[in-house]
mmCIF file of C-alpha atoms in Angstrom:
data_model
loop_
_atom_site.group_PDB
_atom_site.id
_atom_site.type_symbol
_atom_site.label_atom_id
_atom_site.label_comp_id
_atom_site.label_asym_id
_atom_site.label_seq_id
_atom_site.Cartn_x
_atom_site.Cartn_y
_atom_site.Cartn_z
ATOM 1 C CA MET A 737 97.891 111.904 110.920
ATOM 2 C CA VAL A 738 99.562 110.231 107.945
ATOM 3 C CA LEU A 739 96.077 108.962 106.717
ATOM 4 C CA PHE A 740 94.896 112.702 106.968
ATOM 5 C CA PHE A 741 97.741 113.649 104.544
ATOM 6 C CA VAL A 742 97.083 110.930 102.162
ATOM 7 C CA ILE A 743 93.298 111.902 102.070
ATOM 8 C CA ASN A 744 94.192 115.675 101.697
ATOM 9 C CA ILE A 745 96.814 114.748 98.429
ATOM 10 C CA ALA A 746 94.069 112.478 97.156
ATOM 11 C CA ILE A 747 90.961 114.619 97.316
ATOM 12 C CA PHE A 748 93.282 117.373 96.026
ATOM 13 C CA SER A 749 94.543 115.395 93.053
ATOM 14 C CA ALA A 750 90.968 114.458 92.123
ATOM 15 C CA GLY A 751 90.199 118.206 92.207
ATOM 16 C CA TYR A 752 93.232 119.047 90.284
ATOM 17 C CA PHE A 753 92.275 116.402 87.600
ATOM 18 C CA ALA A 754 88.819 117.911 87.403
ATOM 19 C CA GLN A 755 90.402 121.306 86.846
ATOM 20 C CA ARG A 756 92.549 120.434 84.078
ATOM 21 C CA VAL A 757 89.697 118.728 82.427
ATOM 22 C CA ILE A 758 87.334 121.549 82.976
ATOM 23 C CA ALA A 759 89.338 124.728 82.773
ATOM 24 C CA PRO A 760 90.589 126.548 79.646
ATOM 25 C CA LYS A 761 93.187 128.147 81.635
ATOM 26 C CA GLN A 762 95.684 125.549 82.907
ATOM 27 C CA GLN A 763 97.360 126.026 86.293
ATOM 28 C CA GLY A 764 100.553 124.263 87.479
ATOM 29 C CA TYR A 765 100.009 121.481 90.101
ATOM 30 C CA LEU A 766 102.068 123.377 92.642
ATOM 31 C CA GLN A 767 100.230 126.511 92.166
ATOM 32 C CA ALA A 768 97.085 124.637 92.747
ATOM 33 C CA MET A 769 98.242 122.975 95.623
ATOM 34 C CA THR A 770 99.257 126.302 97.186
ATOM 35 C CA GLU A 771 95.586 127.663 96.523
ATOM 36 C CA TYR A 772 94.261 124.467 98.307
ATOM 37 C CA GLY A 773 96.544 124.743 101.089
ATOM 38 C CA ARG A 774 95.122 128.336 101.744
ATOM 39 C CA TYR A 775 91.763 126.743 102.273
ATOM 40 C CA LEU A 776 93.040 123.800 104.506
ATOM 41 C CA ALA A 777 93.689 126.132 107.706
ATOM 42 C CA LEU A 778 90.668 124.919 109.515
ATOM 43 C CA PRO A 779 90.698 121.376 108.793
ATOM 44 C CA VAL A 780 94.337 121.088 110.233
ATOM 45 C CA PHE A 781 93.168 122.950 113.157
ATOM 46 C CA PHE A 782 90.367 120.422 113.357
ATOM 47 C CA SER A 783 92.812 117.545 112.881
ATOM 48 C CA ALA A 784 95.044 118.630 115.801
ATOM 49 C CA ALA A 785 91.945 119.238 118.176
ATOM 50 C CA ILE A 786 90.805 115.533 117.026
ATOM 51 C CA ALA A 787 94.251 114.155 117.876
ATOM 52 C CA ILE A 788 94.372 116.118 121.462
ATOM 53 C CA LEU A 789 90.829 115.162 122.264
ATOM 54 C CA GLY A 790 91.255 111.530 121.080
ATOM 55 C CA LEU A 791 94.225 110.968 123.105
ATOM 56 C CA LEU A 792 92.703 112.862 126.487
ATOM 57 C CA GLY A 793 89.358 112.144 126.233
ATOM 58 C CA GLY A 794 88.795 108.505 124.528
ATOM 59 C CA LEU A 795 85.340 107.365 124.291
ATOM 60 C CA ALA A 796 83.847 110.366 126.490
ATOM 61 C CA VAL A 797 84.283 112.571 123.832
ATOM 62 C CA SER A 798 83.494 110.488 120.705
ATOM 63 C CA TRP A 799 80.460 112.743 119.371
ATOM 64 C CA ILE A 800 82.688 115.714 119.517
ATOM 65 C CA LEU A 801 85.387 114.019 117.423
ATOM 66 C CA MET A 802 82.699 112.691 114.994
ATOM 67 C CA ILE A 803 81.455 116.491 114.624
ATOM 68 C CA LEU A 804 85.087 117.823 114.156
ATOM 69 C CA MET A 805 85.630 114.864 111.524
ATOM 70 C CA ILE A 806 82.598 115.887 109.630
ATOM 71 C CA LEU A 807 83.255 119.618 109.699
ATOM 72 C CA SER A 808 87.031 119.100 108.605
ATOM 73 C CA TYR A 809 85.878 116.608 105.491
ATOM 74 C CA SER A 810 83.219 119.130 104.544
ATOM 75 C CA ILE A 811 85.641 121.869 104.349
ATOM 76 C CA GLN A 812 88.229 119.861 102.428
ATOM 77 C CA SER A 813 85.369 119.005 99.919
ATOM 78 C CA ILE A 814 84.378 122.544 99.556
ATOM 79 C CA ALA A 815 88.238 123.499 98.784
ATOM 80 C CA MET A 816 88.392 120.804 96.293
ATOM 81 C CA TYR A 817 85.166 121.982 94.548
ATOM 82 C CA GLN A 818 86.427 125.546 94.914
ATOM 83 C CA ILE A 819 89.802 124.771 93.246
ATOM 84 C CA ALA A 820 88.208 122.736 90.621
ATOM 85 C CA LEU A 821 85.367 125.019 89.610
ATOM 86 C CA SER A 822 87.136 128.380 90.096
ATOM 87 C CA HIS A 823 88.942 128.664 86.757
ATOM 88 C CA GLY A 824 86.359 129.222 84.329
ATOM 89 C CA LYS A 825 84.785 126.273 82.009
ATOM 90 C CA LYS A 826 85.821 125.040 78.624
ATOM 91 C CA ALA A 827 82.939 125.938 75.954
ATOM 92 C CA GLY A 828 80.160 123.222 75.919
ATOM 93 C CA PHE A 829 81.239 121.874 79.295
ATOM 94 C CA ASP A 830 78.199 122.723 81.657
ATOM 95 C CA SER A 831 78.905 123.290 85.623
ATOM 96 C CA LEU A 832 76.562 120.356 86.485
ATOM 97 C CA TYR A 833 78.601 117.822 84.392
ATOM 98 C CA SER A 834 81.676 119.394 86.161
ATOM 99 C CA ILE A 835 80.186 118.779 89.570
ATOM 100 C CA LEU A 836 79.063 115.276 88.390
ATOM 101 C CA LEU A 837 82.761 114.452 87.162
ATOM 102 C CA ILE A 838 84.057 115.732 90.467
ATOM 103 C CA ASN A 839 81.931 113.627 92.612
ATOM 104 C CA VAL A 840 82.811 110.705 90.652
ATOM 105 C CA LEU A 841 86.398 111.178 91.016
ATOM 106 C CA LEU A 842 86.113 112.055 94.713
ATOM 107 C CA SER A 843 83.986 108.683 95.453
ATOM 108 C CA ILE A 844 86.717 106.660 93.326
ATOM 109 C CA VAL A 845 89.540 108.213 95.160
ATOM 110 C CA ILE A 846 87.872 107.671 98.608
ATOM 111 C CA GLY A 847 87.057 104.175 97.550
ATOM 112 C CA LEU A 848 90.648 103.397 96.898
ATOM 113 C CA ILE A 849 91.804 104.978 99.929
ATOM 114 C CA VAL A 850 89.270 103.013 102.228
ATOM 115 C CA ALA A 851 90.225 99.575 100.286
ATOM 116 C CA ILE A 852 93.870 100.483 100.990
ATOM 117 C CA PHE A 853 93.841 101.476 104.657
ATOM 118 C CA GLY A 854 90.431 100.643 105.867
ATOM 119 C CA GLY A 855 91.623 97.143 107.179
ATOM 120 C CA SER A 856 94.395 98.701 109.150
ATOM 121 C CA VAL A 857 91.827 101.462 110.710
ATOM 122 C CA PHE A 858 89.353 98.683 111.526
ATOM 123 C CA THR A 859 92.209 96.571 113.210
ATOM 124 C CA MET A 860 93.416 99.575 115.048
ATOM 125 C CA LEU A 861 89.738 100.627 116.271
ATOM 126 C CA GLU A 862 89.191 96.742 117.342
ATOM 127 C CA ASN A 863 92.414 97.044 119.637
ATOM 128 C CA LEU A 864 91.071 100.282 121.326
ATOM 129 C CA PHE A 865 88.087 98.308 122.554
#
Protein backbone atom coordinates (compact mmCIF):
# COMPACT_ATOMS: atom_id res chain seq x y z
CA MET A 1 0.00 0.00 0.00
CA VAL A 2 2.90 2.32 0.76
CA LEU A 3 4.27 1.68 -2.72
CA PHE A 4 0.88 2.72 -4.17
CA PHE A 5 1.12 6.09 -2.38
CA VAL A 6 4.75 6.60 -3.41
CA ILE A 7 3.88 5.85 -7.03
CA ASN A 8 0.88 8.21 -6.92
CA ILE A 9 2.92 11.05 -5.44
CA ALA A 10 5.67 10.48 -8.01
CA ILE A 11 3.20 10.40 -10.93
CA PHE A 12 1.45 13.51 -9.62
CA SER A 13 4.76 15.35 -9.17
CA ALA A 14 5.76 14.56 -12.76
CA GLY A 15 2.40 15.88 -14.01
CA TYR A 16 2.66 18.96 -11.81
CA PHE A 17 6.16 19.72 -13.05
CA ALA A 18 4.97 19.36 -16.65
CA GLN A 19 2.07 21.69 -15.87
CA ARG A 20 4.48 24.27 -14.44
CA VAL A 21 6.52 24.13 -17.64
CA ILE A 22 3.53 24.14 -20.01
CA ALA A 23 0.82 26.30 -18.43
CA PRO A 24 0.92 30.10 -18.39
CA LYS A 25 -1.46 30.21 -15.41
CA GLN A 26 0.33 28.58 -12.50
CA GLN A 27 -1.53 26.54 -9.91
CA GLY A 28 -0.32 25.76 -6.40
CA TYR A 29 0.97 22.27 -5.50
CA LEU A 30 -1.81 21.58 -2.99
CA GLN A 31 -4.52 22.88 -5.33
CA ALA A 32 -3.21 20.65 -8.10
CA MET A 33 -3.01 17.70 -5.69
CA THR A 34 -6.64 18.27 -4.69
CA GLU A 35 -7.63 18.28 -8.35
CA TYR A 36 -5.59 15.08 -8.92
CA GLY A 37 -7.24 13.46 -5.90
CA ARG A 38 -10.66 13.89 -7.46
CA TYR A 39 -9.58 11.59 -10.29
CA LEU A 40 -8.25 8.88 -7.97
CA ALA A 41 -11.50 7.52 -6.53
CA LEU A 42 -11.52 4.50 -8.84
CA PRO A 43 -7.79 3.67 -8.54
CA VAL A 44 -8.09 3.71 -4.74
CA PHE A 45 -11.09 1.39 -4.97
CA PHE A 46 -9.17 -0.87 -7.39
CA SER A 47 -6.18 -0.94 -5.03
CA ALA A 48 -8.39 -1.96 -2.11
CA ALA A 49 -9.95 -4.67 -4.27
CA ILE A 50 -6.46 -5.84 -5.32
CA ALA A 51 -5.38 -6.06 -1.69
CA ILE A 52 -8.48 -7.98 -0.59
CA LEU A 53 -8.49 -10.35 -3.57
CA GLY A 54 -4.76 -10.91 -3.24
CA LEU A 55 -5.12 -11.89 0.39
CA LEU A 56 -8.16 -14.09 -0.10
CA GLY A 57 -7.63 -15.56 -3.55
CA GLY A 58 -3.88 -15.89 -4.01
CA LEU A 59 -2.82 -17.25 -7.38
CA ALA A 60 -6.34 -18.31 -8.34
CA VAL A 61 -7.34 -14.71 -9.04
CA SER A 62 -4.01 -13.45 -10.39
CA TRP A 63 -5.45 -12.57 -13.80
CA ILE A 64 -8.18 -10.46 -12.15
CA LEU A 65 -5.51 -8.72 -10.06
CA MET A 66 -3.50 -7.95 -13.20
CA ILE A 67 -6.56 -6.47 -14.94
CA LEU A 68 -7.35 -4.30 -11.92
CA MET A 69 -3.72 -3.12 -11.72
CA ILE A 70 -3.72 -2.19 -15.40
CA LEU A 71 -7.02 -0.30 -15.01
CA SER A 72 -5.73 1.50 -11.93
CA TYR A 73 -2.48 2.54 -13.62
CA SER A 74 -4.35 3.65 -16.76
CA ILE A 75 -6.72 5.87 -14.79
CA GLN A 76 -3.78 7.34 -12.84
CA SER A 77 -1.99 8.13 -16.10
CA ILE A 78 -5.09 9.77 -17.56
CA ALA A 79 -5.46 11.83 -14.38
CA MET A 80 -1.82 12.93 -14.65
CA TYR A 81 -2.32 13.98 -18.28
CA GLN A 82 -5.49 15.82 -17.30
CA ILE A 83 -3.64 17.75 -14.58
CA ALA A 84 -0.75 18.61 -16.85
CA LEU A 85 -2.72 19.61 -19.95
CA SER A 86 -5.89 21.19 -18.56
CA HIS A 87 -4.58 24.69 -17.85
CA GLY A 88 -3.85 26.00 -21.31
CA LYS A 89 -0.43 26.27 -22.88
CA LYS A 90 2.31 28.81 -23.26
CA ALA A 91 2.70 30.49 -26.62
CA GLY A 92 4.77 28.39 -29.00
CA PHE A 93 4.62 25.22 -26.88
CA ASP A 94 2.71 22.63 -28.91
CA SER A 95 0.53 19.96 -27.28
CA LEU A 96 2.57 17.21 -28.93
CA TYR A 97 5.71 18.44 -27.18
CA SER A 98 3.74 18.69 -23.96
CA ILE A 99 2.71 15.05 -24.15
CA LEU A 100 6.27 14.06 -25.07
CA LEU A 101 7.61 15.95 -22.05
CA ILE A 102 5.04 14.31 -19.77
CA ASN A 103 5.89 10.83 -21.09
CA VAL A 104 9.61 11.38 -20.60
CA LEU A 105 9.07 12.65 -17.06
CA LEU A 106 6.74 9.76 -16.26
CA SER A 107 9.24 7.23 -17.62
CA ILE A 108 12.04 8.72 -15.53
CA VAL A 109 9.91 8.74 -12.38
CA ILE A 110 8.70 5.16 -12.85
CA GLY A 111 12.24 4.04 -13.64
CA LEU A 112 13.49 5.57 -10.41
CA ILE A 113 10.70 3.97 -8.40
CA VAL A 114 11.41 0.56 -9.94
CA ALA A 115 15.13 1.01 -9.26
CA ILE A 116 14.45 1.87 -5.62
CA PHE A 117 11.62 -0.55 -4.80
CA GLY A 118 11.97 -3.22 -7.49
CA GLY A 119 14.37 -5.40 -5.53
CA SER A 120 12.17 -5.51 -2.46
CA VAL A 121 9.06 -6.30 -4.49
CA PHE A 122 10.92 -9.08 -6.33
CA THR A 123 12.13 -10.54 -3.03
CA MET A 124 8.60 -10.38 -1.63
CA LEU A 125 7.23 -12.20 -4.69
CA GLU A 126 9.99 -14.82 -4.43
CA ASN A 127 8.97 -15.54 -0.85
CA LEU A 128 5.36 -16.11 -1.92
CA PHE A 129 6.22 -18.94 -4.27
